[in-house]
Amino acid sequence: QVQLQESGPGLVKPSQTLSLTCTVSGGSISSGGYFWTWIRQHPGKGLEWIGYIHYSGSTYYNPSLKSRVSISVDTSKNHFSLQLSSVTAADTAVYYCARYCSGGSCFQFDYWGQGTLVTVSS
Amino acid sequence: DIQMTQSPSSLSASVGDRVTITCRASQSISSYLNWYQQKPGKAPKLLIFAASSLPSGVPTRFSGSASETDFTLTISSLQPEDFATYFCQQSYSIPFTFGPGTRVDIK
């Protein structure tokens, strides 16, 4: 059973960079057919896809965040990371990592981390 | 971006009721539509993929259907553990987008 776990600071100051890591267990991040994803949910609101990465390093980002987002992968540690720069209070949200399966009839987020709340405040 | 809308935004129902939630895409997305269930303080859970397919372990009281750009999630007989928020999501094109959610409350 694949499990994902987010980690990182719960409080970030405005204008700084938010950094989170998602550690994958129960499966290899280098398995083909999957994209490793970051999604966020503003308090009491809907879900926003931030972007994802393939183990090969290919990345795809939401254009609304593209100028500030970077997602990287470390296959040796079986984890992937999110960096979001120049944060403001509008970036306060619960951040989820998830696995996206891609191929054939598989095009969904099938495994999710539990989520981590990141608050942007001085 | 493909816009996803849902109706209703919330509903109140009783255990045993048949519940229907609708999701509409702003353009054709074929069957690239998934449904997720989210309970308070928890991560979303995949409920239906490819518009009408159930992942292993999801009760058969949940079903999905599609008609062009309109998609429906049906719970045939609402159970206590089904009170949650339901989101649709399109995987047709990047950026992937979600509907605003439908909250199902106890009547």
JSON list of C-alpha atoms in Angstrom, two decimals, chain A residues 17 29 48 91 108 122:
[
{"chain": "A", "resi": 17, "resn": "THR", "atom": "CA", "xyz": [10.04, 30.55, 0.28]},
{"chain": "A", "resi": 29, "resn": "ILE", "atom": "CA", "xyz": [8.86, 6.87, -6.78]},
{"chain": "A", "resi": 48, "resn": "GLU", "atom": "CA", "xyz": [-6.03, 23.75, -6.44]},
{"chain": "A", "resi": 91, "resn": "ASP", "atom": "CA", "xyz": [-0.62, 31.08, 0.09]},
{"chain": "A", "resi": 108, "resn": "GLN", "atom": "CA", "xyz": [-6.61, 10.18, -11.28]},
{"chain": "A", "resi": 122, "resn": "SER", "atom": "CA", "xyz": [5.06, 37.45, 10.20]}
]
